[in-house]
């Protein structure tokens, strides 16, 4: 079962996701340049929103970090393991997962995506087996025991067998040096692209030294920032079966799906927000629960949308989405569709023709009804 979310969202001048030159990312679709927000950028915004605003227990959260050593070491020190030995054991345990450390640095060269429950599980293994581990830490080249017990294998098995934190279950994990603990993502997220033709612009700015005593009236700093104002089509899909498999149980799957859906609708990337404050919410949100393969509606915007015929860009974009849904339904039918619903701003609702019958009054009710369809009987 797939839960698809389709969003139309306009932003005022913004640079939410910049490229290597500092310009807003872009692409070509339908033969026309479009503004783009990468899936990676959106996923991080969604993950942070989900952690800050959902009612999910903190045990379901995970972080991408190079700084797990202090977290793990603190747990060992709490168990009254001497600090120096705790640091050595921590470094060796994280190296099992692929972390690489330079000299005495506490940050590893590689980022690890781990939940705090997984760090706690590793600490528990080290503490319970400390009598076997401690002697090998005093060797010229410290190492974790490889026999009776084989600590690296015990750590690996714990990460495989333990139910994954919600973040890891949703977005997946890849550890090149320990592929057995990789996790297939339950979520796929498309790069958001503008439905309108891209027009990049530059903001030339100057800064003045407030305390400067110079009689020179010129600027003390000059620069420019790239930006654009675009209306985006955003699309994501969540595989319910993969999520349940990753979590290891069905208990939290429904709550995590709801938290993810709310976060995808509301989360906004943070790029250059101090200078643009582009905090606008979606104008239209459509959710589809479908059996089998998910379907993007991006082809609705193969031809760029523009304001014309007395209609705004958003009104015309919604009309194209509505017609595209009808075209696909005519060609392929709706046998795979278990649920569909859409919410729009009131001024846009009049543009719905084919999706009029599935209109919902609020985003909260839309997500609630979609979750009920995806998890009948709470399963």
Tab-separated table of C-alpha atoms in Angstrom:
chain	number	residue	atom	x	y	z
A	1	UNK	CA	0.000	0.000	0.000
A	2	UNK	CA	1.378	3.385	-1.031
A	3	UNK	CA	0.510	6.752	0.508
A	4	UNK	CA	1.109	9.478	-2.085
A	5	UNK	CA	1.163	13.193	-1.249
A	6	UNK	CA	0.937	15.797	-4.031
A	7	UNK	CA	1.437	19.468	-3.154
A	8	UNK	CA	1.212	22.795	-5.021
A	9	UNK	CA	3.121	25.494	-3.143
A	10	UNK	CA	4.193	29.026	-4.082
A	11	UNK	CA	7.155	30.815	-2.578
A	12	UNK	CA	7.937	34.539	-2.772
A	13	UNK	CA	11.551	35.483	-3.660
A	14	UNK	CA	13.683	32.756	-2.045
A	15	UNK	CA	16.856	30.709	-2.251
A	16	UNK	CA	15.775	27.652	-0.272
A	17	UNK	CA	18.282	25.210	-1.779
A	18	UNK	CA	21.438	26.555	-3.417
A	19	UNK	CA	23.935	24.929	-5.757
A	20	UNK	CA	27.751	25.035	-5.635
A	21	UNK	CA	27.670	28.625	-6.956
A	22	UNK	CA	25.182	29.836	-4.363
A	23	UNK	CA	22.334	30.029	-6.882
A	24	UNK	CA	18.918	28.412	-6.335
A	25	UNK	CA	19.002	24.904	-7.836
A	26	UNK	CA	17.384	24.436	-11.230
A	27	UNK	CA	16.669	21.779	-13.833
A	28	UNK	CA	15.035	21.352	-17.231
A	29	UNK	CA	11.619	19.696	-17.522
A	30	UNK	CA	9.440	19.588	-20.598
A	31	UNK	CA	12.172	21.477	-22.448
A	32	UNK	CA	11.943	24.516	-20.133
A	33	UNK	CA	14.149	25.668	-17.227
A	34	UNK	CA	12.529	25.126	-13.848
A	35	UNK	CA	13.353	25.994	-10.253
A	36	UNK	CA	14.239	22.925	-8.188
A	37	UNK	CA	14.473	21.942	-4.523
A	38	UNK	CA	16.370	18.694	-4.095
A	39	UNK	CA	14.847	15.701	-2.356
A	40	UNK	CA	17.748	15.674	0.116
A	41	UNK	CA	16.984	19.259	1.129
A	42	UNK	CA	13.289	18.482	1.586
A	43	UNK	CA	13.972	15.274	3.537
A	44	UNK	CA	16.103	17.086	6.107
A	45	UNK	CA	13.464	19.799	6.540
A	46	UNK	CA	10.787	17.111	6.921
A	47	UNK	CA	12.885	15.115	9.409
A	48	UNK	CA	13.596	18.157	11.595
A	49	UNK	CA	9.952	19.286	11.481
A	50	UNK	CA	8.842	15.767	12.377
A	51	UNK	CA	11.200	15.680	15.362
A	52	UNK	CA	10.228	19.125	16.638
A	53	UNK	CA	6.474	19.009	16.140
A	54	UNK	CA	5.166	15.436	16.208
A	55	UNK	CA	3.961	13.577	19.271
A	56	UNK	CA	6.167	10.606	18.410
A	57	UNK	CA	8.289	9.381	21.325
A	58	UNK	CA	11.905	10.542	21.165
A	59	UNK	CA	13.077	6.921	20.852
A	60	UNK	CA	11.830	7.046	17.242
A	61	UNK	CA	14.210	9.880	16.316
A	62	UNK	CA	17.643	9.534	14.695
A	63	UNK	CA	20.422	11.915	13.706
A	64	UNK	CA	23.057	12.048	11.002
A	65	UNK	CA	26.249	12.959	12.816
A	66	UNK	CA	30.023	12.634	13.033
A	67	UNK	CA	29.852	13.307	16.763
A	68	UNK	CA	28.473	10.106	18.255
A	69	UNK	CA	31.576	9.514	20.403
A	70	UNK	CA	30.554	11.847	23.270
A	71	UNK	CA	27.046	10.330	23.328
A	72	UNK	CA	28.260	6.739	23.551
A	73	UNK	CA	31.165	7.522	25.858
A	74	UNK	CA	28.850	9.279	28.339
A	75	UNK	CA	26.748	6.132	28.670
A	76	UNK	CA	29.854	4.083	29.517
A	77	UNK	CA	31.083	6.666	32.022
A	78	UNK	CA	27.645	6.610	33.661
A	79	UNK	CA	28.231	2.880	34.186
A	80	UNK	CA	31.402	3.846	36.115
A	81	UNK	CA	33.818	2.813	33.377
A	82	UNK	CA	37.017	4.940	33.592
A	83	UNK	CA	36.858	7.820	31.096
A	84	UNK	CA	40.031	6.952	29.161
A	85	UNK	CA	38.993	3.325	28.656
A	86	UNK	CA	35.437	4.398	27.809
A	87	UNK	CA	36.784	6.667	25.059
A	88	UNK	CA	38.901	3.891	23.566
A	89	UNK	CA	36.026	1.382	23.637
A	90	UNK	CA	33.668	3.963	22.131
A	91	UNK	CA	36.016	4.676	19.253
A	92	UNK	CA	36.470	0.957	18.512
A	93	UNK	CA	32.713	0.323	18.634
A	94	UNK	CA	31.963	3.179	16.223
A	95	UNK	CA	34.725	1.952	13.907
A	96	UNK	CA	32.743	-1.286	13.614
A	97	UNK	CA	30.035	0.837	11.940
A	98	UNK	CA	32.498	2.468	9.553
A	99	UNK	CA	33.504	5.576	11.529
A	100	UNK	CA	37.081	6.725	10.946
A	101	UNK	CA	38.908	8.916	13.454
A	102	UNK	CA	42.004	11.080	13.001
A	103	UNK	CA	44.427	11.106	15.967
A	104	UNK	CA	42.619	12.413	19.064
A	105	UNK	CA	39.669	14.022	17.292
A	106	UNK	CA	36.263	13.110	18.717
A	107	UNK	CA	34.491	13.717	15.393
A	108	UNK	CA	34.707	10.904	12.874
A	109	UNK	CA	35.424	11.551	9.195
A	110	UNK	CA	32.206	9.789	8.239
A	111	UNK	CA	28.596	10.614	9.102
A	112	UNK	CA	26.566	7.850	10.737
A	113	UNK	CA	22.736	7.831	10.711
A	114	UNK	CA	21.803	6.321	14.069
A	115	UNK	CA	19.006	6.458	16.597
A	116	UNK	CA	19.631	7.008	20.277
A	117	UNK	CA	18.071	3.602	20.947
A	118	UNK	CA	20.778	2.075	18.759
A	119	UNK	CA	23.529	3.987	20.598
A	120	UNK	CA	21.995	2.763	23.881
A	121	UNK	CA	22.003	-0.827	22.553
A	122	UNK	CA	25.712	-0.556	21.662
A	123	UNK	CA	26.479	0.885	25.110
A	124	UNK	CA	24.570	-1.983	26.716
A	125	UNK	CA	26.658	-4.534	24.794
A	126	UNK	CA	29.925	-2.881	25.851
A	127	UNK	CA	28.877	-2.616	29.496
A	128	UNK	CA	27.586	-6.199	29.769
A	129	UNK	CA	30.775	-7.546	28.176
A	130	UNK	CA	33.174	-5.140	29.881
A	131	UNK	CA	35.114	-7.884	31.710
A	132	UNK	CA	35.997	-9.377	28.290
A	133	UNK	CA	36.625	-6.028	26.607
A	134	UNK	CA	38.747	-4.222	29.196
A	135	UNK	CA	41.938	-6.373	28.968
A	136	UNK	CA	42.218	-5.923	25.178
A	137	UNK	CA	42.068	-2.130	25.497
A	138	UNK	CA	45.504	-2.049	27.157
A	139	UNK	CA	47.266	-3.664	24.197
A	140	UNK	CA	49.642	-1.636	22.024
A	141	UNK	CA	46.939	-1.689	19.377
A	142	UNK	CA	43.601	-1.774	21.285
A	143	UNK	CA	40.834	-3.826	19.749
A	144	UNK	CA	37.506	-5.312	20.643
A	145	UNK	CA	37.445	-9.071	21.364
A	146	UNK	CA	36.789	-11.129	18.230
A	147	UNK	CA	36.083	-14.439	19.997
A	148	UNK	CA	33.732	-15.518	22.762
A	149	UNK	CA	32.191	-13.032	22.515
A	150	UNK	CA	32.870	-11.536	19.089
A	151	UNK	CA	31.919	-7.976	20.046
A	152	UNK	CA	31.919	-6.490	16.500
A	153	UNK	CA	29.522	-9.262	15.428
A	154	UNK	CA	27.358	-8.754	18.513
A	155	UNK	CA	27.094	-5.016	17.704
A	156	UNK	CA	26.288	-5.784	14.063
A	157	UNK	CA	23.579	-8.288	15.062
A	158	UNK	CA	22.042	-5.813	17.513
A	159	UNK	CA	21.671	-3.198	14.779
A	160	UNK	CA	20.152	-5.773	12.435
A	161	UNK	CA	17.715	-7.284	14.936
A	162	UNK	CA	16.662	-4.120	16.772
A	163	UNK	CA	13.578	-2.361	15.395
A	164	UNK	CA	14.741	0.725	13.526
A	165	UNK	CA	14.014	4.251	14.806
A	166	UNK	CA	11.210	5.959	12.879
A	167	UNK	CA	13.601	8.303	11.041
A	168	UNK	CA	15.749	5.416	9.814
A	169	UNK	CA	12.659	3.351	8.926
A	170	UNK	CA	11.275	6.241	6.857
A	171	UNK	CA	14.378	7.481	5.063
A	172	UNK	CA	16.596	4.382	5.027
A	173	UNK	CA	20.299	4.035	5.791
A	174	UNK	CA	23.422	3.031	3.897
A	175	UNK	CA	26.672	2.048	5.626
A	176	UNK	CA	29.195	1.131	2.948
A	177	UNK	CA	31.531	-0.639	5.372
A	178	UNK	CA	28.757	-2.626	7.083
A	179	UNK	CA	26.086	-3.276	4.447
A	180	UNK	CA	24.247	-5.805	6.632
A	181	UNK	CA	22.792	-2.927	8.667
A	182	UNK	CA	21.595	-1.017	5.619
A	183	UNK	CA	17.890	-0.182	5.587
A	184	UNK	CA	15.732	0.233	2.487
A	185	UNK	CA	13.831	3.516	2.715
A	186	UNK	CA	10.050	3.418	3.056
A	187	UNK	CA	9.858	6.951	1.658
A	188	UNK	CA	10.620	8.114	-1.872
A	189	UNK	CA	10.678	11.876	-2.444
A	190	UNK	CA	10.872	13.661	-5.785
A	191	UNK	CA	12.896	16.800	-6.362
A	192	UNK	CA	10.343	19.611	-6.198
A	193	UNK	CA	10.191	21.452	-9.533
A	194	UNK	CA	8.470	24.673	-10.448
A	195	UNK	CA	5.316	24.412	-12.545
A	196	UNK	CA	6.240	27.777	-14.073
A	197	UNK	CA	9.208	28.636	-16.308
A	198	UNK	CA	12.217	29.624	-14.202
A	199	UNK	CA	13.415	33.220	-14.051
A	200	UNK	CA	16.532	33.539	-11.896
A	201	UNK	CA	17.299	36.973	-10.450
A	202	UNK	CA	20.040	38.607	-8.377
A	203	UNK	CA	19.781	40.760	-5.282
A	204	UNK	CA	22.691	43.210	-5.152
A	205	UNK	CA	23.313	44.321	-1.584
A	206	UNK	CA	25.699	46.502	0.400
A	207	UNK	CA	26.636	46.675	4.072
A	208	UNK	CA	27.654	49.827	5.932
A	209	UNK	CA	29.990	49.956	8.950
A	210	UNK	CA	27.783	51.429	11.698
A	211	UNK	CA	30.816	52.512	13.766
A	212	UNK	CA	33.077	53.518	10.914
A	213	UNK	CA	34.909	56.840	11.322
A	214	UNK	CA	35.986	57.087	7.710
A	215	UNK	CA	34.680	60.013	5.665
A	216	UNK	CA	34.360	57.640	2.719
A	217	UNK	CA	30.622	57.425	2.001
A	218	UNK	CA	30.984	54.199	0.036
A	219	UNK	CA	29.730	50.774	1.124
A	220	UNK	CA	31.968	48.669	3.379
A	221	UNK	CA	30.841	45.411	1.785
A	222	UNK	CA	29.084	44.498	-1.433
A	223	UNK	CA	27.668	41.236	-2.673
A	224	UNK	CA	24.795	39.561	-4.497
A	225	UNK	CA	22.436	36.700	-3.822
A	226	UNK	CA	20.593	34.652	-6.423
A	227	UNK	CA	16.888	34.031	-5.952
A	228	UNK	CA	13.664	33.243	-7.746
A	229	UNK	CA	9.960	33.178	-6.993
A	230	UNK	CA	8.275	29.954	-8.107
A	231	UNK	CA	5.276	27.688	-7.624
A	232	UNK	CA	6.348	24.105	-6.999
A	233	UNK	CA	4.857	20.665	-7.524
A	234	UNK	CA	6.083	18.483	-4.646
A	235	UNK	CA	5.557	14.712	-4.532
A	236	UNK	CA	6.389	11.944	-2.091
A	237	UNK	CA	5.253	8.390	-1.519
A	238	UNK	CA	5.455	6.142	1.544
A	239	UNK	CA	5.453	2.332	1.267
A	240	UNK	CA	3.424	1.093	4.249
A	241	UNK	CA	4.688	-2.507	4.091
A	242	UNK	CA	8.342	-1.414	3.908
A	243	UNK	CA	7.799	0.933	6.863
A	244	UNK	CA	6.277	-1.836	8.987
A	245	UNK	CA	9.126	-4.169	8.043
A	246	UNK	CA	11.753	-1.570	8.962
A	247	UNK	CA	10.132	-0.779	12.304
A	248	UNK	CA	9.936	-4.461	13.208
A	249	UNK	CA	6.331	-4.079	14.398
A	250	UNK	CA	3.057	-2.404	13.448
A	251	UNK	CA	2.719	-0.551	16.741
A	252	UNK	CA	4.198	2.816	15.681
A	253	UNK	CA	3.670	2.600	11.911
A	254	UNK	CA	0.370	4.484	11.828
A	255	UNK	CA	1.568	7.287	14.125
A	256	UNK	CA	4.846	7.666	12.219
A	257	UNK	CA	3.007	7.776	8.871
A	258	UNK	CA	0.723	10.532	10.185
A	259	UNK	CA	3.674	12.507	11.571
A	260	UNK	CA	5.538	12.153	8.257
A	261	UNK	CA	2.518	13.280	6.211
A	262	UNK	CA	2.011	16.374	8.379
A	263	UNK	CA	5.722	17.192	8.220
A	264	UNK	CA	5.879	16.829	4.424
A	265	UNK	CA	2.994	19.259	3.989
A	266	UNK	CA	4.302	21.889	6.415
A	267	UNK	CA	8.117	21.637	6.474
A	268	UNK	CA	10.016	24.376	4.628
A	269	UNK	CA	13.778	24.301	3.910
A	270	UNK	CA	15.874	26.799	5.846
A	271	UNK	CA	18.168	28.047	3.068
A	272	UNK	CA	18.637	31.867	3.151
A	273	UNK	CA	15.485	32.274	5.237
A	274	UNK	CA	17.086	35.089	7.281
A	275	UNK	CA	17.165	37.149	4.102
A	276	UNK	CA	13.903	36.030	2.460
A	277	UNK	CA	11.520	34.655	5.153
A	278	UNK	CA	9.752	32.519	2.541
A	279	UNK	CA	7.380	30.763	4.927
A	280	UNK	CA	4.297	30.214	2.752
A	281	UNK	CA	2.126	27.112	3.161
A	282	UNK	CA	0.849	24.878	0.321
A	283	UNK	CA	-2.177	26.126	-1.612
A	284	UNK	CA	-3.321	22.618	-2.530
A	285	UNK	CA	-2.660	19.217	-0.931
A	286	UNK	CA	-3.800	15.930	-2.463
A	287	UNK	CA	-3.359	12.524	-0.808
A	288	UNK	CA	-3.870	9.213	-2.599
A	289	UNK	CA	-3.728	5.762	-0.998
A	290	UNK	CA	-2.999	3.224	-3.688
A	291	UNK	CA	-2.224	-0.466	-4.062
A	292	UNK	CA	0.845	-1.249	-6.146
A	293	UNK	CA	3.038	1.256	-7.925
A	294	UNK	CA	2.890	4.927	-6.870
A	295	UNK	CA	2.139	7.497	-9.586
A	296	UNK	CA	3.521	11.033	-9.834
A	297	UNK	CA	1.336	13.709	-11.417
A	298	UNK	CA	4.298	15.805	-12.572
A	299	UNK	CA	3.394	15.391	-16.268
A	300	UNK	CA	0.511	17.774	-15.608
A	301	UNK	CA	3.160	20.489	-15.769
A	302	UNK	CA	5.166	19.386	-18.825
A	303	UNK	CA	4.149	22.709	-20.353
A	304	UNK	CA	4.995	25.545	-17.955
A	305	UNK	CA	2.032	27.190	-16.263
A	306	UNK	CA	1.553	30.955	-16.424
A	307	UNK	CA	-1.108	33.415	-15.313
A	308	UNK	CA	-3.510	33.881	-18.214
A	309	UNK	CA	-7.182	34.055	-19.096
A	310	UNK	CA	-7.813	36.108	-15.970
A	311	UNK	CA	-6.620	33.218	-13.802
A	312	UNK	CA	-3.644	33.237	-11.474
A	313	UNK	CA	-0.682	30.891	-11.865
A	314	UNK	CA	-1.971	28.772	-8.951
A	315	UNK	CA	-5.496	28.591	-10.399
A	316	UNK	CA	-4.159	27.398	-13.758
A	317	UNK	CA	-1.778	24.933	-12.066
A	318	UNK	CA	-4.640	23.396	-10.104
A	319	UNK	CA	-6.762	23.129	-13.251
A	320	UNK	CA	-3.921	21.278	-15.017
A	321	UNK	CA	-3.532	18.907	-12.062
A	322	UNK	CA	-7.290	18.249	-12.069
A	323	UNK	CA	-7.336	17.537	-15.825
A	324	UNK	CA	-4.233	15.338	-15.652
A	325	UNK	CA	-5.799	13.181	-12.952
A	326	UNK	CA	-8.870	12.749	-15.169
A	327	UNK	CA	-6.686	11.861	-18.192
A	328	UNK	CA	-4.793	9.177	-16.260
A	329	UNK	CA	-8.022	7.799	-14.790
A	330	UNK	CA	-9.502	7.540	-18.283
A	331	UNK	CA	-6.424	5.719	-19.608
A	332	UNK	CA	-5.693	3.385	-16.702
A	333	UNK	CA	-8.775	3.438	-14.481
A	334	UNK	CA	-8.725	3.821	-10.720
A	335	UNK	CA	-8.721	0.153	-9.646
A	336	UNK	CA	-5.528	0.671	-7.640
A	337	UNK	CA	-6.893	3.728	-5.811
A	338	UNK	CA	-8.116	2.953	-2.286
A	339	UNK	CA	-8.577	6.591	-1.257
A	340	UNK	CA	-8.170	10.037	-2.782
A	341	UNK	CA	-8.781	13.438	-1.273
A	342	UNK	CA	-7.778	17.041	-1.904
A	343	UNK	CA	-7.811	20.306	0.037
A	344	UNK	CA	-7.290	23.707	-1.564
A	345	UNK	CA	-7.569	27.324	-0.575
A	346	UNK	CA	-11.177	28.446	-0.965
A	347	UNK	CA	-10.473	30.740	-3.926
A	348	UNK	CA	-8.921	27.810	-5.832
A	349	UNK	CA	-11.618	25.218	-5.092
A	350	UNK	CA	-13.775	26.454	-7.981
A	351	UNK	CA	-11.098	25.165	-10.380
A	352	UNK	CA	-11.719	21.565	-9.303
A	353	UNK	CA	-13.912	19.650	-11.720
A	354	UNK	CA	-12.833	16.015	-11.788
A	355	UNK	CA	-11.569	15.998	-8.190
A	356	UNK	CA	-14.480	18.038	-6.821
A	357	UNK	CA	-16.175	15.025	-5.249
A	358	UNK	CA	-13.166	14.104	-3.140
A	359	UNK	CA	-12.629	17.572	-1.673
A	360	UNK	CA	-11.957	17.675	2.078
A	361	UNK	CA	-12.492	20.688	4.373
A	362	UNK	CA	-9.071	20.714	6.100
A	363	UNK	CA	-5.610	19.226	5.772
A	364	UNK	CA	-6.033	17.549	9.171
A	365	UNK	CA	-9.193	15.745	8.010
A	366	UNK	CA	-7.563	14.825	4.697
A	367	UNK	CA	-4.607	13.168	6.446
A	368	UNK	CA	-6.850	11.539	9.044
A	369	UNK	CA	-9.065	9.942	6.358
A	370	UNK	CA	-6.038	8.869	4.288
A	371	UNK	CA	-4.376	7.235	7.306
A	372	UNK	CA	-7.626	5.407	8.112
A	373	UNK	CA	-7.695	4.052	4.551
A	374	UNK	CA	-4.030	3.029	4.634
A	375	UNK	CA	-4.315	1.389	8.060
A	376	UNK	CA	-7.814	-0.149	8.162
A	377	UNK	CA	-8.521	-1.325	11.695
A	378	UNK	CA	-5.358	0.427	12.853
A	379	UNK	CA	-3.065	-2.109	11.106
